[in-house]
Short mmCIF file of C-alpha atoms in Angstrom, two decimals:
data_model
loop_
_atom_site.label_atom_id
_atom_site.label_comp_id
_atom_site.label_asym_id
_atom_site.label_seq_id
_atom_site.Cartn_x
_atom_site.Cartn_y
_atom_site.Cartn_z
CA MET A 1 0.09 -27.67 3.15
CA LYS A 2 1.94 -25.82 6.16
CA PRO A 3 4.50 -23.48 6.26
CA PRO A 4 8.18 -25.63 6.27
CA ARG A 5 10.49 -24.57 9.68
CA PHE A 6 12.26 -20.98 10.17
CA GLU A 7 13.55 -18.51 12.43
CA TYR A 8 11.14 -15.97 12.96
CA HIS A 9 12.16 -12.24 13.94
CA ALA A 10 9.64 -9.57 14.76
CA PRO A 11 12.02 -6.16 14.56
CA ALA A 12 9.98 -2.98 15.75
CA THR A 13 12.76 -0.86 13.67
CA VAL A 14 14.13 -0.25 9.86
CA ASP A 15 17.70 -0.44 11.05
CA GLU A 16 16.98 -4.05 13.27
CA ALA A 17 15.02 -5.91 10.09
CA VAL A 18 18.38 -4.39 7.43
CA ALA A 19 20.65 -6.21 10.01
CA LEU A 20 18.93 -8.77 10.31
CA LEU A 21 18.57 -8.93 5.96
CA VAL A 22 22.37 -8.78 6.52
CA ARG A 23 23.17 -11.64 9.21
CA TYR A 24 21.00 -13.56 6.55
CA GLY A 25 22.69 -13.09 3.66
CA GLY A 26 19.57 -13.46 1.27
CA GLU A 27 18.11 -16.80 3.45
CA ALA A 28 15.47 -14.17 5.06
CA LYS A 29 12.63 -13.65 3.58
CA LEU A 30 10.82 -10.37 4.37
CA LEU A 31 7.28 -10.88 5.97
CA ALA A 32 4.53 -7.89 5.04
CA GLY A 33 1.33 -8.60 4.34
CA GLY A 34 1.72 -12.27 3.92
CA GLN A 35 -1.01 -12.82 1.12
CA SER A 36 1.40 -13.56 -1.42
CA LEU A 37 4.34 -15.03 0.57
CA MET A 38 1.93 -16.79 3.34
CA PRO A 39 0.48 -19.50 0.63
CA LEU A 40 4.19 -19.77 -0.95
CA LEU A 41 5.06 -20.74 2.26
CA ASN A 42 2.01 -22.98 2.85
CA PHE A 43 2.80 -25.09 -0.31
CA ARG A 44 6.59 -25.03 0.40
CA LEU A 45 7.79 -22.72 -2.83
CA SER A 46 9.58 -20.74 -0.21
CA ARG A 47 12.03 -21.51 1.88
CA PRO A 48 13.77 -19.48 3.71
CA ALA A 49 16.11 -19.47 7.09
CA ALA A 50 13.99 -16.83 8.98
CA LEU A 51 11.54 -14.72 7.95
CA VAL A 52 12.07 -10.96 8.90
CA ASP A 53 8.70 -9.69 9.80
CA LEU A 54 7.48 -6.49 9.95
CA ASN A 55 4.14 -5.96 10.65
CA ARG A 56 5.71 -4.52 14.09
CA VAL A 57 7.34 -1.48 12.87
CA ALA A 58 5.33 0.79 13.50
CA ASP A 59 6.05 3.69 11.47
CA LEU A 60 6.28 1.68 8.46
CA ALA A 61 2.36 2.25 7.69
CA GLY A 62 0.42 5.96 7.11
CA ILE A 63 -0.61 8.08 4.36
CA ARG A 64 0.45 11.62 4.42
CA GLU A 65 0.37 14.41 1.23
CA ASP A 66 3.40 16.40 1.66
CA GLY A 67 3.23 18.53 -1.12
CA GLY A 68 1.61 17.60 -4.11
CA ILE A 69 3.55 13.85 -3.48
CA VAL A 70 0.77 11.30 -1.09
CA ARG A 71 3.44 9.66 0.72
CA ILE A 72 2.72 6.01 1.93
CA GLY A 73 4.30 3.75 4.26
CA ALA A 74 5.19 0.40 2.77
CA MET A 75 3.12 -1.18 4.98
CA THR A 76 0.08 0.20 5.05
CA ARG A 77 -2.60 -2.09 4.04
CA GLN A 78 -4.81 -1.99 1.17
CA ARG A 79 -7.55 -1.46 3.80
CA ALA A 80 -6.57 1.67 5.06
CA LEU A 81 -5.88 2.64 1.03
CA GLU A 82 -9.49 2.34 0.51
CA PHE A 83 -11.10 4.70 2.81
CA SER A 84 -8.69 6.85 2.77
CA ASP A 85 -9.82 10.17 2.57
CA VAL A 86 -6.27 11.70 0.42
CA VAL A 87 -6.09 8.73 -1.81
CA ARG A 88 -9.98 8.97 -2.65
CA ARG A 89 -9.28 12.81 -3.38
CA ARG A 90 -5.31 12.89 -4.57
CA LEU A 91 -5.67 9.46 -5.80
CA PRO A 92 -8.58 8.67 -7.39
CA LEU A 93 -6.82 5.74 -9.84
CA LEU A 94 -4.98 4.43 -6.58
CA ALA A 95 -8.50 4.44 -4.62
CA GLU A 96 -10.66 2.80 -7.93
CA ALA A 97 -7.88 -0.46 -8.23
CA THR A 98 -7.13 -0.63 -4.60
CA ARG A 99 -10.90 -1.91 -4.84
CA LEU A 100 -9.62 -4.24 -7.39
CA VAL A 101 -7.11 -6.23 -5.55
CA GLY A 102 -8.77 -9.78 -3.73
CA HIS A 103 -11.35 -9.26 -1.39
CA LEU A 104 -11.99 -7.53 1.48
CA PRO A 105 -10.62 -9.94 4.23
CA ILE A 106 -7.12 -9.74 1.90
CA ARG A 107 -7.21 -6.35 1.37
CA SER A 108 -7.24 -5.98 5.58
CA ARG A 109 -3.53 -7.37 5.25
CA GLY A 110 -1.84 -7.05 2.17
CA THR A 111 0.48 -3.71 1.88
CA ILE A 112 1.17 -1.74 -1.09
CA GLY A 113 4.78 -1.84 -0.42
CA GLY A 114 4.42 -5.92 -0.38
CA SER A 115 2.53 -6.06 -3.39
CA LEU A 116 5.61 -3.99 -5.26
CA ALA A 117 8.20 -5.78 -4.15
CA HIS A 118 6.57 -8.88 -5.01
CA ALA A 119 6.52 -7.56 -7.89
CA ASP A 120 3.32 -10.06 -9.64
CA PRO A 121 3.02 -7.87 -12.89
CA ALA A 122 -0.84 -9.21 -13.02
CA ALA A 123 -0.87 -6.78 -9.86
CA GLU A 124 -2.99 -3.81 -9.59
CA ASP A 125 -0.49 -1.46 -7.53
CA PRO A 126 2.50 -2.12 -9.68
CA ALA A 127 0.85 -0.76 -12.65
CA VAL A 128 -0.55 2.04 -10.26
CA LEU A 129 2.78 3.36 -9.28
CA THR A 130 3.59 3.20 -13.16
CA ALA A 131 0.98 4.77 -14.68
CA LEU A 132 1.40 7.80 -12.40
CA GLU A 133 5.12 8.26 -12.46
CA GLY A 134 5.58 7.11 -8.59
CA VAL A 135 8.81 6.13 -7.12
CA VAL A 136 9.45 3.63 -4.20
CA VAL A 137 12.50 4.44 -1.46
CA THR A 138 14.22 1.66 0.04
CA ARG A 139 16.87 1.35 2.49
CA SER A 140 19.97 -0.91 2.91
CA PRO A 141 23.07 -0.82 4.35
CA ARG A 142 24.22 1.56 1.53
CA GLY A 143 21.36 4.02 2.64
CA GLU A 144 18.58 5.23 0.64
CA ARG A 145 17.50 4.36 -2.93
CA VAL A 146 14.99 5.98 -4.94
CA LEU A 147 13.58 3.98 -7.29
CA ALA A 148 11.13 4.24 -10.34
CA ALA A 149 8.67 1.89 -11.49
CA ARG A 150 10.69 0.65 -14.93
CA GLU A 151 14.11 0.32 -12.22
CA LEU A 152 12.20 -1.41 -9.52
CA PHE A 153 10.58 -4.56 -12.25
CA GLU A 154 12.96 -6.64 -14.38
CA THR A 155 11.13 -9.54 -14.39
CA TYR A 156 8.24 -11.65 -13.59
CA LEU A 157 8.17 -11.76 -9.13
CA THR A 158 11.92 -10.10 -9.72
CA THR A 159 12.91 -6.58 -8.68
CA SER A 160 15.86 -4.72 -8.66
CA LEU A 161 15.88 -4.75 -4.88
CA ALA A 162 19.55 -6.65 -3.05
CA PRO A 163 18.59 -9.01 -0.73
CA ASP A 164 19.57 -6.88 2.48
CA GLU A 165 17.60 -4.15 0.86
CA ILE A 166 13.79 -2.63 2.58
CA LEU A 167 11.02 -1.05 0.56
CA VAL A 168 10.16 1.78 2.70
CA GLU A 169 8.06 4.15 1.05
CA VAL A 170 6.10 5.10 -1.87
CA ARG A 171 5.27 7.76 -3.35
CA LEU A 172 2.80 9.19 -5.57
CA PRO A 173 2.32 12.41 -7.09
CA ALA A 174 -1.13 13.71 -6.17
CA MET A 175 -3.21 14.00 -9.31
CA ASP A 176 -3.98 16.75 -11.22
CA PRO A 177 -6.94 17.53 -9.86
CA ARG A 178 -8.41 17.95 -13.63
CA ALA A 179 -7.23 14.32 -14.77
CA ARG A 180 -10.02 11.33 -15.46
CA SER A 181 -9.28 7.92 -14.61
CA ALA A 182 -10.00 4.24 -14.81
CA PHE A 183 -8.99 1.04 -13.96
CA GLU A 184 -10.14 -1.72 -16.26
CA GLU A 185 -9.21 -5.35 -15.62
CA PHE A 186 -10.48 -8.85 -16.43
CA SER A 187 -10.35 -11.56 -14.89
CA ARG A 188 -12.07 -14.99 -14.19
CA ARG A 189 -14.09 -14.42 -10.67
CA HIS A 190 -13.98 -11.00 -8.49
CA GLY A 191 -10.65 -10.98 -7.00
CA ASP A 192 -8.67 -13.14 -9.20
CA PHE A 193 -5.77 -11.85 -10.60
CA ALA A 194 -6.00 -9.91 -13.60
CA ILE A 195 -6.01 -11.60 -16.92
CA VAL A 196 -4.66 -8.25 -18.12
CA GLY A 197 -5.50 -4.80 -16.53
CA ILE A 198 -5.09 -1.40 -18.18
CA ALA A 199 -4.71 2.17 -15.91
CA ALA A 200 -5.58 5.12 -17.51
CA VAL A 201 -6.00 9.25 -16.79
CA ILE A 202 -6.47 11.38 -19.09
CA VAL A 203 -6.00 15.27 -18.87
CA GLY A 204 -7.95 16.82 -21.38
CA GLU A 205 -10.48 19.96 -22.43
CA GLY A 206 -13.00 18.65 -25.07
CA ARG A 207 -11.72 16.65 -28.02
CA ARG A 208 -8.34 18.01 -26.63
CA CYS A 209 -5.66 15.59 -25.03
CA THR A 210 -2.64 17.43 -22.58
CA MET A 211 -1.65 14.28 -20.89
CA ALA A 212 -2.80 10.83 -21.10
CA ARG A 213 -1.08 7.79 -19.03
CA LEU A 214 -1.56 4.70 -20.05
CA ALA A 215 0.07 1.48 -18.29
CA THR A 216 -0.63 -2.46 -18.23
CA ALA A 217 -0.64 -5.34 -15.43
CA GLY A 218 -0.26 -9.14 -16.92
CA ALA A 219 0.46 -8.53 -20.29
CA GLY A 220 4.56 -8.87 -20.27
CA PRO A 221 6.76 -9.93 -16.94
CA VAL A 222 6.20 -5.94 -16.44
CA PRO A 223 3.26 -3.85 -15.78
CA ILE A 224 4.85 -1.13 -19.73
CA ARG A 225 3.93 2.49 -19.78
CA LEU A 226 2.10 2.65 -23.65
CA ARG A 227 3.92 5.86 -24.31
CA ALA A 228 3.45 5.27 -28.25
CA ALA A 229 -0.36 5.44 -27.39
CA GLU A 230 -0.63 7.65 -24.67
CA GLU A 231 1.31 9.96 -27.39
CA ILE A 232 -1.98 9.62 -29.53
CA LEU A 233 -4.09 10.41 -27.62
CA GLU A 234 -2.03 13.97 -27.42
CA THR A 235 -1.53 14.74 -30.52
CA ALA A 236 -5.07 13.07 -32.56
CA GLY A 237 -7.20 14.13 -29.22
CA LEU A 238 -9.87 12.34 -27.34
CA GLU A 239 -12.05 11.92 -30.90
CA ASP A 240 -13.53 7.86 -31.11
CA ARG A 241 -10.59 7.33 -33.91
CA ALA A 242 -7.73 8.61 -31.99
CA ILE A 243 -8.93 6.48 -28.58
CA GLU A 244 -9.27 2.75 -31.59
CA ALA A 245 -6.09 3.35 -33.20
CA ALA A 246 -4.07 4.36 -29.46
CA ALA A 247 -6.02 0.76 -28.26
CA ARG A 248 -4.57 -1.30 -30.92
CA ARG A 249 -1.35 0.82 -31.22
CA ALA A 250 -0.66 -0.17 -26.75
CA ALA A 251 -1.76 -4.01 -28.60
CA GLU A 252 0.76 -3.31 -30.30
CA LEU A 253 3.36 -2.16 -27.55
CA VAL A 254 3.21 -5.32 -25.20
CA GLU A 255 4.46 -8.62 -25.83
CA PRO A 256 2.84 -11.01 -23.32
CA ASP A 257 3.61 -14.35 -22.26
CA SER A 258 0.85 -17.49 -22.47
CA ASP A 259 0.36 -19.65 -19.58
CA ILE A 260 -2.16 -21.34 -18.24
CA HIS A 261 -4.41 -18.48 -18.03
CA ALA A 262 -4.84 -17.25 -21.30
CA SER A 263 -2.34 -17.49 -24.76
CA ALA A 264 -0.47 -14.34 -25.59
CA ASP A 265 -2.77 -13.53 -28.96
CA TYR A 266 -6.42 -13.04 -26.26
CA ARG A 267 -3.91 -10.58 -23.99
CA ARG A 268 -2.56 -8.77 -26.98
CA HIS A 269 -6.73 -8.58 -27.68
CA LEU A 270 -7.25 -7.84 -23.80
CA THR A 271 -5.28 -4.49 -24.00
CA ARG A 272 -7.03 -3.20 -26.66
CA VAL A 273 -10.29 -3.67 -25.35
CA LEU A 274 -9.15 -2.81 -21.90
CA THR A 275 -6.96 0.07 -23.18
CA GLU A 276 -10.29 1.47 -24.92
CA ARG A 277 -12.62 0.88 -21.79
CA ALA A 278 -10.31 2.51 -19.53
CA VAL A 279 -10.18 5.88 -21.92
CA ARG A 280 -14.31 6.11 -22.60
CA ARG A 281 -14.66 5.31 -19.06
CA ALA A 282 -12.14 7.76 -18.01
CA LEU A 283 -13.16 10.17 -19.92
CA ALA A 284 -17.34 9.60 -18.75
CA ARG A 285 -16.17 10.88 -15.56
CA PRO A 286 -16.68 14.32 -14.36
CA GLY A 287 -13.60 16.15 -14.78
CA GLY A 288 -12.12 18.63 -12.72
CA PRO A 289 -13.04 20.90 -10.14
CA MET B 1 14.38 -18.55 16.92
CA SER B 2 12.26 -21.62 15.36
CA GLU B 3 11.83 -22.60 19.06
CA PRO B 4 8.27 -22.09 20.39
CA VAL B 5 6.80 -18.89 21.44
CA THR B 6 4.10 -18.63 23.39
CA VAL B 7 1.26 -16.91 22.28
CA ARG B 8 -1.29 -14.35 24.49
CA PHE B 9 -4.36 -13.02 22.59
CA LYS B 10 -8.20 -12.10 23.41
CA VAL B 11 -10.15 -14.54 21.42
CA ASN B 12 -14.18 -13.67 21.49
CA GLY B 13 -13.53 -11.31 24.97
CA THR B 14 -11.66 -14.16 26.63
CA ALA B 15 -7.37 -13.85 27.10
CA ARG B 16 -5.97 -17.08 26.06
CA GLU B 17 -2.67 -18.40 25.49
CA GLY B 18 -0.17 -21.16 23.95
CA ARG B 19 3.01 -21.67 23.24
CA CYS B 20 3.96 -23.09 19.64
CA GLU B 21 6.17 -22.78 17.29
CA PRO B 22 6.24 -19.99 15.32
CA ARG B 23 5.66 -21.82 11.69
CA LYS B 24 2.28 -22.35 13.48
CA LEU B 25 -1.04 -21.03 11.19
CA LEU B 26 -3.29 -18.89 13.38
CA VAL B 27 -6.31 -20.80 12.41
CA ASP B 28 -4.48 -24.05 13.60
CA PHE B 29 -3.35 -22.49 16.69
CA LEU B 30 -7.20 -21.90 17.57
CA ARG B 31 -8.03 -24.96 16.54
CA GLU B 32 -5.99 -27.14 17.49
CA ASP B 33 -3.65 -25.33 20.32
CA LEU B 34 -7.29 -23.26 21.65
CA GLY B 35 -9.78 -26.07 20.83
CA LEU B 36 -12.29 -23.06 19.01
CA THR B 37 -12.38 -26.03 15.54
CA GLY B 38 -15.49 -23.55 14.76
CA THR B 39 -12.93 -21.66 11.95
CA HIS B 40 -13.14 -24.14 8.69
CA ALA B 41 -9.44 -25.31 7.56
CA GLY B 42 -10.05 -25.26 4.07
CA CYS B 43 -7.44 -24.34 1.20
CA GLU B 44 -4.66 -23.43 3.15
CA HIS B 45 -3.61 -20.57 1.08
CA GLY B 46 -6.04 -17.64 0.98
CA ILE B 47 -8.38 -18.29 -2.03
CA CYS B 48 -11.48 -20.40 -0.38
CA GLY B 49 -12.36 -18.12 2.61
CA ALA B 50 -13.51 -20.22 5.19
CA CYS B 51 -10.52 -19.54 7.81
CA THR B 52 -11.65 -15.76 8.04
CA VAL B 53 -11.62 -14.64 11.00
CA ILE B 54 -12.11 -11.03 12.90
CA VAL B 55 -8.31 -9.82 13.41
CA ASN B 56 -8.53 -6.33 15.34
CA GLY B 57 -12.06 -5.72 14.43
CA GLU B 58 -10.92 -6.50 10.39
CA ALA B 59 -11.99 -10.02 8.75
CA ALA B 60 -8.79 -11.76 7.76
CA ARG B 61 -7.78 -15.24 6.54
CA SER B 62 -6.19 -16.92 9.20
CA CYS B 63 -4.88 -19.32 7.50
CA LEU B 64 -2.44 -16.56 6.16
CA MET B 65 -1.95 -15.18 9.15
CA LEU B 66 0.92 -17.20 12.22
CA ALA B 67 -0.51 -17.43 14.97
CA VAL B 68 2.81 -15.37 16.52
CA GLN B 69 1.73 -12.54 14.17
CA ALA B 70 -1.48 -12.65 16.44
CA ASP B 71 0.55 -11.81 19.40
CA GLY B 72 -1.47 -8.93 21.55
CA ALA B 73 -4.54 -8.96 19.38
CA GLU B 74 -8.55 -9.29 19.85
CA ILE B 75 -10.22 -12.28 17.68
CA THR B 76 -13.55 -12.25 16.96
CA THR B 77 -14.33 -16.79 15.70
CA VAL B 78 -17.65 -18.36 14.77
CA GLU B 79 -17.75 -19.28 19.08
CA GLY B 80 -17.96 -15.53 19.71
CA LEU B 81 -21.55 -14.51 17.32
CA ALA B 82 -24.43 -15.82 19.73
CA THR B 83 -24.66 -15.66 23.16
CA ASP B 84 -26.14 -17.57 25.31
CA GLY B 85 -27.33 -19.73 23.71
CA LYS B 86 -28.55 -17.43 21.95
CA LEU B 87 -28.16 -16.70 17.44
CA HIS B 88 -26.43 -13.84 16.62
CA PRO B 89 -29.38 -11.97 14.41
CA LEU B 90 -26.71 -12.14 11.68
CA GLN B 91 -26.81 -16.12 12.27
CA GLU B 92 -30.56 -16.53 12.55
CA ALA B 93 -30.94 -14.92 8.79
CA PHE B 94 -28.61 -17.60 7.92
CA ARG B 95 -30.40 -20.66 9.37
CA GLU B 96 -34.03 -17.96 8.02
CA HIS B 97 -33.23 -17.31 4.11
CA HIS B 98 -31.02 -21.49 3.80
CA GLY B 99 -28.08 -19.08 3.57
CA LEU B 100 -25.76 -22.64 4.25
CA GLN B 101 -26.10 -26.27 3.68
CA CYS B 102 -23.35 -28.10 4.73
CA GLY B 103 -21.65 -25.38 7.22
CA PHE B 104 -18.08 -25.88 5.91
CA CYS B 105 -17.84 -22.50 4.53
CA THR B 106 -20.49 -20.32 7.08
CA PRO B 107 -17.87 -19.69 9.85
CA GLY B 108 -15.68 -17.49 7.37
CA MET B 109 -19.07 -16.91 5.39
CA LEU B 110 -20.55 -15.32 8.45
CA MET B 111 -17.47 -12.98 9.71
CA THR B 112 -17.49 -12.36 6.15
CA ALA B 113 -20.19 -11.22 5.74
CA LEU B 114 -19.98 -8.76 9.52
CA ASP B 115 -17.49 -7.38 8.42
CA PHE B 116 -18.74 -5.95 4.97
CA LEU B 117 -21.88 -4.91 7.24
CA ARG B 118 -20.05 -2.96 9.31
CA VAL B 119 -17.98 -1.04 6.52
CA ASN B 120 -21.86 -1.02 3.78
CA PRO B 121 -24.54 -1.23 6.42
CA ASP B 122 -26.48 -0.55 3.48
CA PRO B 123 -25.44 -2.58 0.76
CA THR B 124 -27.44 -3.00 -2.87
CA GLU B 125 -27.62 -6.17 -3.74
CA ALA B 126 -24.25 -6.91 -6.24
CA GLU B 127 -21.80 -4.94 -3.28
CA ILE B 128 -22.71 -8.00 -1.13
CA ARG B 129 -22.49 -10.93 -4.27
CA GLU B 130 -19.18 -9.25 -4.32
CA ALA B 131 -18.60 -9.10 -1.16
CA VAL B 132 -19.60 -13.11 0.06
CA SER B 133 -17.39 -13.88 -3.19
CA ALA B 134 -14.33 -13.86 -0.73
CA VAL B 135 -15.11 -16.76 0.25
CA LEU B 136 -16.43 -20.18 -1.42
CA CYS B 137 -19.56 -21.99 -1.28
CA ARG B 138 -20.20 -24.84 -3.45
CA CYS B 139 -23.80 -25.63 -1.58
CA THR B 140 -26.24 -23.25 -1.74
CA GLY B 141 -25.40 -21.29 -4.69
CA TYR B 142 -25.09 -18.07 -2.72
CA GLN B 143 -28.35 -17.36 -3.02
CA GLY B 144 -30.22 -17.86 -0.03
CA ILE B 145 -26.08 -16.65 1.31
CA VAL B 146 -27.15 -13.13 -0.21
CA ARG B 147 -30.75 -13.72 1.11
CA ALA B 148 -29.65 -13.77 4.80
CA VAL B 149 -26.97 -10.80 4.17
CA GLU B 150 -30.00 -9.06 2.91
CA ALA B 151 -32.13 -9.31 5.40
CA ALA B 152 -28.89 -8.86 7.49
CA ALA B 153 -28.61 -5.94 6.58
CA THR B 154 -31.90 -4.90 7.05
CA GLY B 155 -31.69 -5.82 10.80
CA TRP B 156 -28.41 -3.84 11.18
CA ALA B 157 -30.55 -0.35 11.00
CA ALA B 158 -32.27 -1.45 14.34
CA PRO B 159 -30.17 0.22 17.35
CA ASN B 160 -30.23 -3.47 18.72
CA TRP B 161 -28.30 -5.23 16.25
CA PRO B 162 -25.41 -6.13 17.96
CA ARG B 163 -22.87 -4.38 15.58
CA SER B 164 -19.61 -5.77 17.09
CA PRO B 165 -20.00 -9.62 18.82
#
């Protein structure tokens, strides 16, 4: 229950961090908030030759709005997102989802970039990135890349990031001021990873739906955009029957696995139930300015 | 460098330093190197919350931080709550309302509750229950803990309540 021996580096800049990753040729791990990596080290499930600690890279943290895009530094703590005015006003889905991440003392350290790079499919941040059609910006010796969620997440705990590549920024388009959103999840205990979670964003007037965004957490090896379910709402509207049909379609779109926490069937069932709940709860919110 | 490093930080208002390997967890550094055994090491993977301390004003799991990461920080542990042998009002509330039994989780519970009351000084009971779910208590069934935090929140409104030990 103690970390194995490793070489420790705490660079002050992204360039130095990239150079260290190059030097260790895939044998180093980046340390962000540590709320997932530290348990893996304590259990010795991960035994990197070196840790490159990003906590001293000052310019990796911060939230700013820039022409309709909210730019969030990768090392921005989840606690900072939780109490950010910009996030509350411009990204209410992220504000709600963040409060479901672990507990306050976990969010004090945990970072949005760390959560995305760790790529636990049951985590909230990957689902939010997927639902809001955000991108991540990365840096490596080959320069900068901009990746959408579907390009970033490959499978359980696996991303397309190269061993010498660092996720440096998350860019999320500010939500439509008329949008109403909800993040629904089911877990056995408060603060646990969700068995399944659903992010929903709806823009509509009366029963007409002009835009629906639905994304999953925990319903497969990567977060899934439920496009065919969104289309049901966008064409059939926001009547009860359309919402029920969209939720049934959502359950058909996921291919969850069984594990110690839940069977695949149960996760499919939760996908239907939580999709319906998320859409209804979003619609129950006061919409627009 | 896996060689020992020097770590300096302020604990409970006092500057302290020690040398340790970079892999040393903050909780072990506090307990073994600084002799501050009030902070308890429980699960050592971030679930139980017994090791929660305040780092630069915010509660954090000291089993999920390396001591070297705390270099330059200001830390408050449970030893920093009482002053001159007088319990902190939050500790008084725990004593008064039976907010502990075996006491193992209590240091983490107190530091978690202190941080929580700082960000939410007027909480509902549901919010208190959510907040203290960050720390596992296997004795009390939480009823006494919730009552203690409720009582402390009432005291919080008083102008002389010590908000930051």
